[in-house]
Coordinates of C-alpha atoms in Angstrom, one line a residue:
M1 CA 13.7 12.5 -56.0
A2 CA 15.7 9.8 -54.2
E3 CA 15.8 7.3 -57.0
K4 CA 16.4 9.4 -59.3
S5 CA 19.5 10.4 -57.1
K6 CA 20.8 6.5 -57.4
K7 CA 21.4 6.9 -61.2
I8 CA 24.6 7.0 -62.1
F9 CA 23.2 8.5 -65.4
D10 CA 19.8 10.4 -65.9
V11 CA 18.8 8.9 -69.6
G12 CA 15.4 10.6 -69.4
L13 CA 16.8 14.2 -68.1
F14 CA 19.4 13.7 -70.7
K15 CA 17.3 12.7 -73.9
R16 CA 14.9 16.1 -72.4
L17 CA 18.2 18.0 -72.4
L18 CA 18.8 17.0 -76.6
Q19 CA 15.4 18.1 -77.5
Y20 CA 17.2 21.5 -76.9
I21 CA 19.6 20.8 -79.7
K22 CA 16.5 20.7 -82.9
P23 CA 17.0 24.0 -83.9
Y24 CA 20.7 23.6 -84.2
R25 CA 20.9 20.5 -86.0
A26 CA 23.3 21.4 -88.7
V27 CA 25.8 22.4 -86.0
F28 CA 25.2 19.5 -84.4
V29 CA 25.8 17.2 -87.3
I30 CA 29.4 19.1 -88.3
S31 CA 30.7 18.8 -84.7
L32 CA 29.8 14.6 -84.9
L33 CA 31.6 15.0 -88.3
C34 CA 34.4 16.1 -86.6
V35 CA 34.4 14.0 -83.8
L36 CA 34.6 10.9 -86.4
G37 CA 37.1 12.6 -88.1
L38 CA 39.2 12.7 -85.1
A39 CA 38.7 9.5 -84.1
V40 CA 39.9 7.8 -87.5
F41 CA 42.5 10.3 -88.2
G42 CA 44.1 10.0 -85.2
A43 CA 44.0 6.2 -85.1
L44 CA 45.6 6.0 -88.7
R45 CA 48.8 7.5 -88.2
P46 CA 50.0 4.4 -86.1
K47 CA 49.1 2.0 -88.8
V48 CA 50.6 4.4 -91.6
L49 CA 54.0 4.3 -89.1
Q50 CA 53.2 0.8 -88.6
V51 CA 53.5 0.3 -92.6
A52 CA 56.4 2.4 -93.5
I53 CA 58.3 0.6 -90.6
D54 CA 57.7 -2.6 -92.1
E55 CA 57.7 -2.2 -95.8
Q56 CA 60.5 0.6 -95.5
I57 CA 62.4 1.1 -93.1
A58 CA 62.8 -2.9 -92.2
P59 CA 63.9 -4.1 -95.8
K60 CA 65.9 -0.6 -95.8
E61 CA 63.6 0.2 -98.9
Y62 CA 63.7 4.4 -98.8
E63 CA 62.4 5.2 -102.1
G64 CA 58.7 5.6 -100.7
F65 CA 59.6 6.3 -97.1
L66 CA 58.9 10.4 -98.2
F67 CA 55.6 9.1 -98.9
Y68 CA 54.7 7.8 -95.8
I69 CA 56.2 10.9 -93.9
M70 CA 53.8 13.1 -95.9
L71 CA 50.8 11.3 -95.3
M72 CA 51.4 11.0 -91.8
L73 CA 52.1 15.0 -91.6
I74 CA 48.9 15.5 -93.4
L75 CA 46.8 13.3 -91.4
L76 CA 48.4 15.3 -88.7
V77 CA 46.8 18.7 -89.9
V78 CA 43.4 17.0 -90.7
E79 CA 43.5 15.9 -87.3
V80 CA 44.3 19.5 -85.8
V81 CA 41.6 20.9 -88.3
C82 CA 39.1 18.9 -87.0
Q83 CA 40.3 19.2 -83.3
L84 CA 39.5 23.5 -83.8
L85 CA 36.3 22.8 -85.7
F86 CA 35.2 20.7 -83.3
I87 CA 36.3 22.5 -79.9
Y88 CA 34.4 25.8 -81.5
Y89 CA 31.1 24.1 -82.9
A90 CA 30.9 22.0 -79.7
S91 CA 31.3 25.4 -77.4
W92 CA 28.8 27.1 -79.8
L93 CA 26.1 24.4 -79.8
G94 CA 26.8 24.6 -75.6
Q95 CA 26.3 28.2 -75.2
S96 CA 23.5 27.9 -77.7
V97 CA 21.1 25.8 -75.6
V98 CA 22.4 27.4 -72.6
K99 CA 20.9 30.6 -74.1
D100 CA 17.4 28.8 -75.0
I101 CA 17.0 27.5 -72.0
R102 CA 18.0 30.7 -69.4
V103 CA 15.8 33.0 -72.0
K104 CA 12.7 30.1 -71.0
L105 CA 13.7 30.1 -67.5
F106 CA 13.5 33.4 -67.0
R107 CA 10.4 33.8 -69.2
H108 CA 9.0 31.2 -66.8
M109 CA 10.2 33.0 -63.4
L110 CA 8.7 36.2 -64.5
K111 CA 5.2 34.2 -64.1
F112 CA 5.6 32.9 -60.9
K113 CA 3.0 33.8 -58.2
M114 CA 4.2 36.0 -55.2
T115 CA 4.0 33.0 -53.2
Y116 CA 6.8 31.4 -54.6
Y117 CA 9.3 34.2 -54.3
D118 CA 8.0 34.2 -50.7
K119 CA 9.4 30.5 -49.9
S120 CA 12.5 30.9 -52.1
S121 CA 16.0 32.1 -51.7
V122 CA 17.2 34.5 -54.1
G123 CA 20.7 32.9 -53.9
V124 CA 19.2 29.9 -54.8
L125 CA 17.2 31.2 -57.8
I126 CA 20.9 33.2 -58.6
T127 CA 22.7 29.9 -58.9
R128 CA 20.0 28.2 -61.2
A129 CA 19.8 31.2 -63.6
V130 CA 23.5 31.9 -63.8
T131 CA 26.0 29.3 -62.6
D132 CA 23.9 26.2 -63.3
M133 CA 23.6 27.2 -66.8
E134 CA 27.4 27.4 -67.4
R135 CA 26.9 23.9 -66.0
I136 CA 24.6 22.6 -68.7
A137 CA 27.1 24.6 -71.6
D138 CA 29.7 22.6 -70.3
I139 CA 28.0 19.0 -71.1
F140 CA 27.9 20.1 -75.0
G141 CA 31.2 22.1 -74.9
Q142 CA 33.4 19.2 -72.8
G143 CA 31.2 16.8 -71.6
L144 CA 29.1 15.0 -74.2
F145 CA 30.9 15.4 -77.5
M146 CA 34.4 14.7 -75.4
I147 CA 33.1 11.5 -74.2
F148 CA 31.3 10.4 -77.8
S149 CA 35.0 11.3 -78.7
D150 CA 36.9 9.2 -77.0
V151 CA 34.6 6.6 -76.8
L152 CA 34.6 6.4 -80.9
K153 CA 38.7 7.0 -81.1
M154 CA 39.0 3.3 -78.2
V155 CA 36.7 1.3 -80.7
V156 CA 38.4 2.6 -83.6
V157 CA 41.6 1.9 -82.1
G158 CA 40.8 -1.3 -80.7
G159 CA 39.6 -2.2 -84.2
F160 CA 42.7 -1.3 -85.8
M161 CA 44.8 -3.4 -82.9
V162 CA 42.7 -6.5 -83.4
A163 CA 43.0 -6.1 -86.9
M164 CA 47.0 -5.7 -87.3
N165 CA 47.6 -8.2 -84.5
W166 CA 44.9 -10.1 -82.5
K167 CA 47.4 -11.8 -80.2
M168 CA 49.1 -8.4 -79.2
S169 CA 45.7 -7.0 -78.5
L170 CA 44.2 -10.2 -76.3
I171 CA 47.5 -8.7 -74.0
V172 CA 46.0 -5.1 -74.3
F173 CA 42.3 -6.1 -73.6
T174 CA 43.2 -7.8 -70.3
T175 CA 43.7 -4.9 -68.3
L176 CA 40.5 -2.9 -69.5
P177 CA 38.2 -4.6 -67.5
L178 CA 39.8 -3.5 -64.7
V179 CA 39.7 0.3 -65.8
L180 CA 36.2 0.0 -66.8
F181 CA 35.6 -1.4 -63.4
A182 CA 37.2 1.4 -61.9
T183 CA 35.3 3.9 -64.3
K184 CA 32.1 2.5 -62.9
I185 CA 33.1 3.0 -59.2
F186 CA 34.6 6.1 -59.5
Q187 CA 31.6 7.7 -61.7
K188 CA 29.1 6.5 -59.1
Y189 CA 30.6 8.4 -56.1
M190 CA 31.9 11.3 -58.1
K191 CA 27.9 11.9 -59.0
R192 CA 27.2 12.2 -55.2
A193 CA 29.7 14.3 -54.6
F194 CA 28.9 16.5 -57.3
E195 CA 25.3 16.5 -55.6
E196 CA 26.8 17.9 -52.6
V197 CA 28.8 20.6 -54.4
R198 CA 26.4 22.2 -56.1
T199 CA 23.7 22.0 -52.6
E200 CA 26.5 23.9 -51.0
V201 CA 27.2 26.3 -53.8
S202 CA 23.4 27.0 -53.6
N203 CA 24.1 27.5 -49.9
L204 CA 26.9 29.9 -50.5
N205 CA 25.6 31.9 -52.9
S206 CA 22.3 32.4 -50.9
F207 CA 23.7 33.1 -48.0
V208 CA 26.2 35.8 -49.2
Q209 CA 23.9 37.3 -51.1
E210 CA 21.6 37.6 -48.4
R211 CA 24.2 39.3 -46.2
V212 CA 25.6 41.4 -48.5
T213 CA 22.1 42.8 -49.3
G214 CA 21.2 43.1 -45.0
M215 CA 24.9 44.4 -44.5
K216 CA 23.7 47.6 -42.4
I217 CA 21.3 45.5 -40.3
L218 CA 24.7 43.5 -39.6
Q219 CA 26.7 46.1 -38.8
L220 CA 24.0 48.1 -37.0
F221 CA 23.6 45.2 -34.3
T222 CA 27.2 44.3 -34.4
R223 CA 26.4 40.7 -36.2
E224 CA 29.5 40.8 -37.8
T225 CA 31.7 38.2 -35.6
T226 CA 28.3 35.9 -35.7
E227 CA 28.3 36.1 -39.8
Y228 CA 31.8 35.6 -40.1
R229 CA 31.5 32.7 -37.9
N230 CA 28.3 31.2 -40.1
F231 CA 30.2 32.5 -43.5
K232 CA 33.5 30.4 -41.9
Q233 CA 31.1 27.3 -41.5
I234 CA 29.2 27.6 -44.6
N235 CA 32.8 27.7 -46.7
E236 CA 34.3 24.8 -44.9
R237 CA 31.1 22.7 -45.8
H238 CA 31.7 23.5 -49.5
K239 CA 35.6 23.1 -49.3
K240 CA 34.5 19.7 -47.7
G241 CA 32.3 18.9 -50.9
W242 CA 35.1 19.7 -52.8
L243 CA 37.6 17.8 -51.6
K244 CA 35.5 14.5 -52.0
T245 CA 35.6 15.0 -55.7
V246 CA 39.5 16.0 -55.5
W247 CA 39.9 12.8 -53.3
Y248 CA 38.2 10.4 -56.0
N249 CA 40.3 12.0 -58.4
S250 CA 43.5 11.2 -56.8
I251 CA 42.8 7.3 -56.3
F252 CA 41.0 6.8 -59.6
F253 CA 43.9 8.5 -62.1
P254 CA 46.6 7.2 -60.9
I255 CA 45.2 3.7 -60.5
A256 CA 44.4 4.6 -64.3
E257 CA 48.1 5.6 -65.0
F258 CA 49.5 2.6 -63.6
L259 CA 47.2 0.2 -65.6
S260 CA 48.3 1.4 -68.9
S261 CA 52.4 2.1 -67.8
L262 CA 51.8 -1.8 -66.9
T263 CA 50.1 -2.7 -70.1
M264 CA 52.6 -1.3 -72.5
G265 CA 55.6 -2.7 -70.4
V266 CA 54.0 -5.7 -70.8
V267 CA 53.4 -5.2 -74.6
I268 CA 56.9 -3.8 -75.2
W269 CA 58.2 -7.0 -73.3
I270 CA 56.4 -9.6 -74.8
G271 CA 56.5 -8.0 -78.5
A272 CA 60.3 -7.5 -78.4
V273 CA 60.8 -11.4 -76.6
N274 CA 58.4 -12.4 -80.2
V275 CA 59.8 -9.7 -82.7
I276 CA 63.8 -11.2 -81.8
S277 CA 62.2 -14.9 -81.6
I278 CA 62.5 -17.5 -84.5
S279 CA 59.2 -17.7 -85.3
P280 CA 57.7 -14.5 -84.7
Y281 CA 54.1 -13.4 -85.5
T282 CA 54.8 -9.4 -84.2
S283 CA 56.6 -7.2 -87.0
T284 CA 58.7 -4.2 -85.3
G285 CA 56.1 -2.0 -87.0
D286 CA 53.2 -3.9 -85.1
L287 CA 55.3 -3.2 -81.8
M288 CA 56.0 0.7 -82.9
A289 CA 52.3 0.7 -83.3
F290 CA 51.2 -0.9 -80.2
I291 CA 53.2 1.4 -78.8
M292 CA 51.5 4.6 -80.1
F293 CA 47.9 3.0 -79.5
I294 CA 48.4 2.2 -76.3
P295 CA 48.0 5.6 -74.9
M296 CA 45.3 6.0 -77.8
L297 CA 43.4 3.6 -75.8
F298 CA 43.8 4.3 -72.2
R299 CA 44.1 8.1 -72.5
P300 CA 40.6 8.5 -73.7
L301 CA 39.3 6.3 -71.1
N302 CA 40.7 8.3 -68.3
Q303 CA 39.2 11.4 -70.0
I304 CA 35.8 9.6 -70.1
A305 CA 36.2 9.6 -66.4
N306 CA 36.8 13.2 -66.3
K307 CA 34.7 14.3 -68.8
F308 CA 32.1 12.2 -66.9
N309 CA 32.6 14.8 -64.1
T310 CA 31.6 17.4 -66.4
L311 CA 28.9 15.7 -67.8
Q312 CA 27.9 14.9 -64.3
M313 CA 27.8 18.5 -62.9
G314 CA 26.0 19.3 -66.0
M315 CA 23.6 16.9 -65.7
V316 CA 22.9 17.6 -61.9
A317 CA 22.9 21.3 -62.7
A318 CA 20.3 20.6 -65.6
D319 CA 18.1 18.3 -62.9
R320 CA 18.2 21.6 -60.4
V321 CA 17.1 24.1 -63.6
F322 CA 14.3 21.9 -64.9
R323 CA 12.9 21.3 -61.4
V324 CA 11.9 25.0 -61.5
L325 CA 11.1 24.8 -65.4
D326 CA 8.6 22.3 -64.1
T327 CA 7.3 24.3 -61.0
E328 CA 3.6 25.0 -61.7
S329 CA 3.2 28.4 -59.3
Q330 CA 1.8 30.7 -62.0
I331 CA -1.2 32.7 -62.1
D332 CA -3.5 31.6 -64.0
D333 CA -3.7 34.1 -67.2
T334 CA -6.8 32.5 -69.3
G335 CA -9.0 35.8 -69.5
T336 CA -9.5 36.8 -72.5
E337 CA -11.2 40.4 -72.1
I338 CA -8.8 43.3 -72.6
A339 CA -9.0 45.9 -70.5
S340 CA -8.1 49.3 -72.3
N341 CA -9.3 52.0 -70.0
F342 CA -11.0 51.6 -66.5
K343 CA -13.7 53.9 -65.2
G344 CA -12.6 52.7 -61.9
D345 CA -15.4 50.7 -60.3
I346 CA -13.9 48.1 -57.8
Q347 CA -16.2 45.6 -55.9
F348 CA -14.6 42.8 -53.4
E349 CA -17.7 40.5 -52.8
N350 CA -17.1 38.0 -49.8
V351 CA -13.6 37.8 -50.7
R352 CA -11.5 35.4 -48.6
F353 CA -7.8 34.8 -48.8
S354 CA -4.7 32.7 -46.9
Y355 CA -1.2 33.2 -47.8
V356 CA -1.1 29.7 -45.5
K357 CA -3.9 27.0 -46.2
D358 CA -5.9 27.4 -43.4
E359 CA -4.8 30.2 -41.8
E360 CA -7.2 32.9 -43.4
V361 CA -5.8 36.9 -43.9
L362 CA -9.1 37.9 -45.1
K363 CA -12.1 36.9 -43.8
G364 CA -15.2 37.2 -46.1
I365 CA -14.6 41.2 -46.8
S366 CA -17.0 43.0 -49.1
L367 CA -16.6 47.1 -50.2
D368 CA -18.0 48.9 -53.2
I369 CA -15.4 51.5 -54.5
K370 CA -17.5 54.2 -57.0
S371 CA -15.1 55.4 -60.2
G372 CA -13.1 58.5 -59.1
Q373 CA -13.1 57.8 -55.0
T374 CA -10.4 58.2 -53.0
I375 CA -10.6 55.5 -50.7
A376 CA -8.2 55.2 -47.4
I377 CA -7.7 51.9 -45.7
V378 CA -6.6 51.6 -42.2
G379 CA -5.8 49.5 -39.9
A380 CA -3.0 47.4 -37.3
T381 CA 0.1 45.8 -38.9
G382 CA -1.4 42.8 -40.4
A383 CA -5.1 43.8 -40.6
G384 CA -4.9 43.2 -44.3
K385 CA -4.6 46.0 -46.2
S386 CA -1.7 45.2 -48.1
T387 CA -3.4 41.9 -49.3
I388 CA -6.0 43.8 -50.7
I389 CA -3.9 45.7 -53.1
N390 CA -2.1 42.4 -54.0
L391 CA -5.5 40.7 -54.8
L392 CA -6.3 43.5 -56.8
N393 CA -2.8 43.3 -58.9
R394 CA -3.3 39.3 -58.9
F395 CA -0.6 38.9 -57.3
Y396 CA -2.2 36.0 -55.4
D397 CA -5.6 34.2 -56.6
I398 CA -8.0 34.1 -53.5
D399 CA -9.8 31.4 -52.3
S400 CA -12.9 32.6 -52.6
G401 CA -15.7 35.2 -53.3
T402 CA -15.1 37.6 -56.1
I403 CA -13.2 40.7 -57.4
K404 CA -14.8 42.9 -59.8
I405 CA -13.6 45.9 -61.8
D406 CA -16.2 47.8 -64.1
G407 CA -18.9 44.7 -63.4
I408 CA -16.1 42.2 -65.0
N409 CA -14.5 39.6 -62.6
I410 CA -10.8 40.2 -63.1
K411 CA -10.2 36.6 -63.5
N412 CA -11.6 37.7 -66.9
L413 CA -9.2 39.7 -67.6
T414 CA -5.9 39.3 -69.3
L415 CA -3.1 39.7 -66.4
E416 CA -1.2 42.2 -68.6
S417 CA -3.8 44.8 -69.8
L418 CA -5.2 44.5 -65.8
R419 CA -2.0 45.4 -64.4
S420 CA -1.1 48.3 -66.9
Q421 CA -4.4 50.0 -65.7
I422 CA -3.1 50.1 -61.8
A423 CA 0.0 51.6 -60.5
V424 CA 1.2 51.3 -57.2
V425 CA 3.3 53.7 -55.1
L426 CA 4.8 51.0 -52.3
Q427 CA 6.8 52.2 -49.0
D428 CA 9.5 50.3 -50.0
V429 CA 10.4 51.7 -53.1
F430 CA 12.6 49.7 -55.5
L431 CA 14.9 51.5 -57.8
F432 CA 17.6 49.5 -60.4
A433 CA 21.0 50.4 -61.1
D434 CA 20.2 52.7 -63.7
T435 CA 19.1 56.3 -64.4
I436 CA 16.5 58.3 -62.9
L437 CA 14.9 58.1 -66.5
N438 CA 15.2 54.3 -67.0
N439 CA 13.8 53.9 -63.5
I440 CA 10.4 55.8 -64.5
T441 CA 10.0 54.4 -67.9
L442 CA 11.3 51.0 -66.8
N443 CA 12.3 51.2 -71.0
N444 CA 9.1 52.0 -72.0
K445 CA 9.4 52.9 -75.5
D446 CA 6.1 54.4 -75.4
I447 CA 7.0 56.8 -72.7
T448 CA 9.9 59.5 -74.3
E449 CA 12.2 61.8 -72.1
E450 CA 9.7 64.8 -72.8
D451 CA 6.8 63.0 -71.2
V452 CA 8.7 62.2 -68.3
V453 CA 10.0 65.8 -68.2
R454 CA 5.8 67.3 -68.4
A455 CA 5.2 64.7 -65.3
A456 CA 7.6 65.7 -63.2
K457 CA 6.6 69.3 -63.8
A458 CA 3.0 68.7 -63.1
I459 CA 3.5 66.8 -59.8
G460 CA 6.2 69.6 -58.6
I461 CA 9.5 67.3 -58.4
H462 CA 11.0 68.4 -61.8
K463 CA 13.5 71.0 -59.7
F464 CA 14.2 68.1 -57.5
I465 CA 15.6 65.9 -60.4
E466 CA 17.4 68.6 -61.8
S467 CA 19.7 69.5 -59.0
L468 CA 20.9 65.8 -58.9
P469 CA 24.2 65.3 -61.3
N470 CA 23.2 64.4 -64.7
G471 CA 19.4 65.3 -63.9
Y472 CA 17.1 62.6 -65.1
H473 CA 20.1 61.0 -66.4
Y474 CA 21.6 60.1 -62.8
N475 CA 22.7 56.6 -62.3
V476 CA 20.8 55.9 -58.9
K477 CA 22.9 52.5 -58.3
E478 CA 21.9 49.2 -57.0
R479 CA 18.2 50.0 -55.2
G480 CA 18.6 53.4 -55.6
V481 CA 21.4 53.6 -52.7
M482 CA 22.3 57.1 -54.2
L483 CA 18.9 58.8 -52.9
S484 CA 17.2 59.1 -49.8
S485 CA 13.9 57.5 -48.9
G486 CA 12.0 60.4 -49.4
Q487 CA 13.5 60.7 -53.1
R488 CA 13.2 57.2 -53.8
Q489 CA 9.3 57.9 -53.0
L490 CA 9.3 60.6 -55.1
I491 CA 10.8 58.9 -58.3
S492 CA 8.2 56.2 -57.5
F493 CA 5.1 58.7 -57.8
L494 CA 6.5 60.1 -60.8
R495 CA 6.7 56.1 -62.2
A496 CA 3.1 55.6 -61.1
Y497 CA 1.9 59.3 -62.5
V498 CA 3.9 58.7 -66.2
S499 CA 2.1 55.2 -66.8
N500 CA -1.3 57.3 -66.8
P501 CA -3.4 54.6 -64.4
S502 CA -6.9 54.3 -64.3
I503 CA -6.6 53.0 -60.9
L504 CA -4.0 54.2 -58.4
I505 CA -2.9 52.8 -55.1
L506 CA -0.7 54.2 -52.8
D507 CA 0.9 52.1 -50.1
E508 CA 2.2 53.5 -46.7
A509 CA 3.8 56.4 -49.0
T510 CA 4.5 58.7 -46.5
S511 CA 5.5 56.7 -44.0
S512 CA 9.1 56.9 -43.7
V513 CA 10.0 60.4 -45.3
D514 CA 11.6 63.5 -44.5
S515 CA 9.1 66.4 -43.8
Y516 CA 9.9 68.4 -46.7
S517 CA 9.5 65.1 -48.9
E518 CA 6.7 65.1 -47.6
Q519 CA 5.6 67.9 -48.6
L520 CA 5.9 67.3 -52.2
I521 CA 4.6 63.7 -51.6
Q522 CA 1.3 65.4 -50.6
E523 CA 1.3 67.8 -53.9
A524 CA 2.2 65.2 -55.8
T525 CA -0.7 62.8 -54.4
E526 CA -3.4 65.4 -54.8
K527 CA -2.0 65.8 -58.3
I528 CA -2.0 61.7 -59.4
T529 CA -5.3 61.2 -57.6
E530 CA -7.4 64.0 -59.8
G531 CA -10.2 62.3 -61.7
R532 CA -8.9 58.6 -60.9
T533 CA -9.9 56.1 -58.4
S534 CA -7.2 55.9 -55.8
I535 CA -6.7 53.5 -52.8
V536 CA -4.5 55.2 -50.3
I537 CA -3.3 52.7 -47.4
A538 CA -2.0 54.9 -44.6
H539 CA -0.2 54.8 -40.6
R540 CA -1.0 58.5 -40.5
L541 CA -4.2 59.3 -40.4
A542 CA -3.7 63.0 -40.8
T543 CA -2.7 62.1 -44.6
I544 CA -6.5 60.8 -45.3
Q545 CA -8.8 63.2 -43.9
N546 CA -9.8 64.1 -47.0
A547 CA -11.0 60.7 -48.4
D548 CA -14.3 60.3 -49.9
K549 CA -14.3 57.0 -47.5
I550 CA -12.2 55.3 -44.8
I551 CA -12.2 51.6 -44.0
V552 CA -10.8 50.7 -41.0
M553 CA -9.9 46.8 -41.2
D554 CA -9.0 44.5 -38.1
A555 CA -7.4 40.9 -38.2
G556 CA -9.0 40.4 -42.3
E557 CA -12.2 42.4 -41.8
I558 CA -14.0 45.4 -42.1
V559 CA -15.0 46.7 -38.8
E560 CA -15.8 50.5 -39.9
V561 CA -16.9 52.5 -42.7
G562 CA -17.2 56.2 -43.5
T563 CA -15.7 59.5 -43.9
H564 CA -13.2 61.2 -41.3
E565 CA -16.2 63.6 -39.6
S566 CA -18.4 60.5 -39.2
L567 CA -15.7 57.6 -37.8
L568 CA -14.7 60.3 -35.1
E569 CA -18.4 60.8 -34.0
K570 CA -18.5 57.1 -33.3
E571 CA -18.0 56.4 -29.5
S572 CA -15.0 54.2 -28.6
G573 CA -15.1 53.7 -32.5
Y574 CA -11.9 51.7 -33.8
Y575 CA -10.9 54.9 -35.9
K576 CA -11.5 57.2 -32.8
N577 CA -9.3 55.5 -30.8
L578 CA -6.2 55.2 -33.7
Y579 CA -7.0 59.3 -34.3
E580 CA -6.5 60.1 -30.8
V581 CA -3.7 57.9 -30.0
Q582 CA -1.9 59.3 -33.1
F583 CA -3.3 63.0 -32.4
L584 CA -2.0 62.6 -28.8
S585 CA 1.6 61.2 -29.6
A586 CA 1.8 63.9 -32.0
E587 CA 1.3 66.9 -29.5
S588 CA 3.3 65.1 -26.6
A589 CA 6.3 65.0 -29.5

């Protein structure tokens, strides 16, 4: 990556970006033709002026002068039309390419393992999917074609100048190497500056996103002043990054403008002296045409440097986006068997797993769950309870061992069919900024509103939903902030129930709710666990006393298995100690 950053322009990255133009070849060709038109028709106007002055005005022959005036007007109109078409189609192409890349990026991110999201900043990923994409669009709308247009215009203008008067052209071309050298230095430093800017933009987005999400914690622990100070520091670095680009611009553009003005002054001086000399090699028309040509030659050079800034920002953004696209963090979805409806037999056979290499979370566990059973898993925080759920859904892949459902290795099943048969109710319920209905169905067209109402009545929460403004169409806002934690939990129960899963998992579903919501949840739990394999993870041991089997875990190992009654009979048993501690705590409360 260090080598890559030293390059002023990464040709390999640019070629990769151009691959996305293939579906839009026709628009690309139209844009190029418009660029060609801008260069040719723009350069023709000074030539027409030169002919008009030398052949009509100088000899005072006015009969054909109107023709040249009309010709210049036509050239101007055609140039304007080319400019209009160019701006529209180049921008259209940029947005179309970005749409395709953004869709591909999002589809790629949807398949990432949870490990990737565990280690990645949400703010940075948002920057990649939104802000960086706009910079890539600018490559086409304001960078690539503009640079090509300016270069082509310079070549055409230079060609006209040489053809008209090569001696005057030499005067103009003398200063070009100086501008080109300055441009090269400018581009080198601007690339570094833009890389710094993009890094600071990502840091800023990440910081703001996390602090806004965790604002309640900041205010609870009176961290406003500290975080304000941290934000000022990040914002200061962001400002300094941008000021570097401003500083380089403030140096380059005055120098380029000075050289352009100096060149024009020398041309006017030498040309005027030559026109009035005894044996001139420059005509009045040549001098007037060159006065028009010089800005057309130097201004594109200045614009190339400016547009190269845009191109560099786009290339830096593209490099970051492609790095995400090149990240191989997907669960291996090579299974071919489709799980249509599980009976619900689950086997873990000597399963080992670690989130961090050489730090095992599960240490060779084996368990057997029969179809229709309700299994409870208990243990201290960090024992590995939630990890079992993550592995069953294949959010992570195991290090060794086998996990089977109905005797089939879950790796042999397609991910979509596997997960469609398992519903999970988490302790921390996530709701989208949408209606209750859409949060339940997740916009699944196969689940109708009537199905949702029927399911809500079946598990006893229909009255609660109907009591809300607009009922099932009540917008719960971002993360469901308009609902209490218990109400959000009830919504998640209904979401699991309407999906009609073969296997149901409840992860700490009643750990942080009020007594009324807990009663509704208990009733809902009895209904939705009926007739299907259910795995319940709970801290409150009173909620799992009726489980068919209780699995007790400690430090990634299964230490006890049995029913509530049988486990309480074990002297100094792990479960018995847990139960007695909770029972005594409840009594003292």
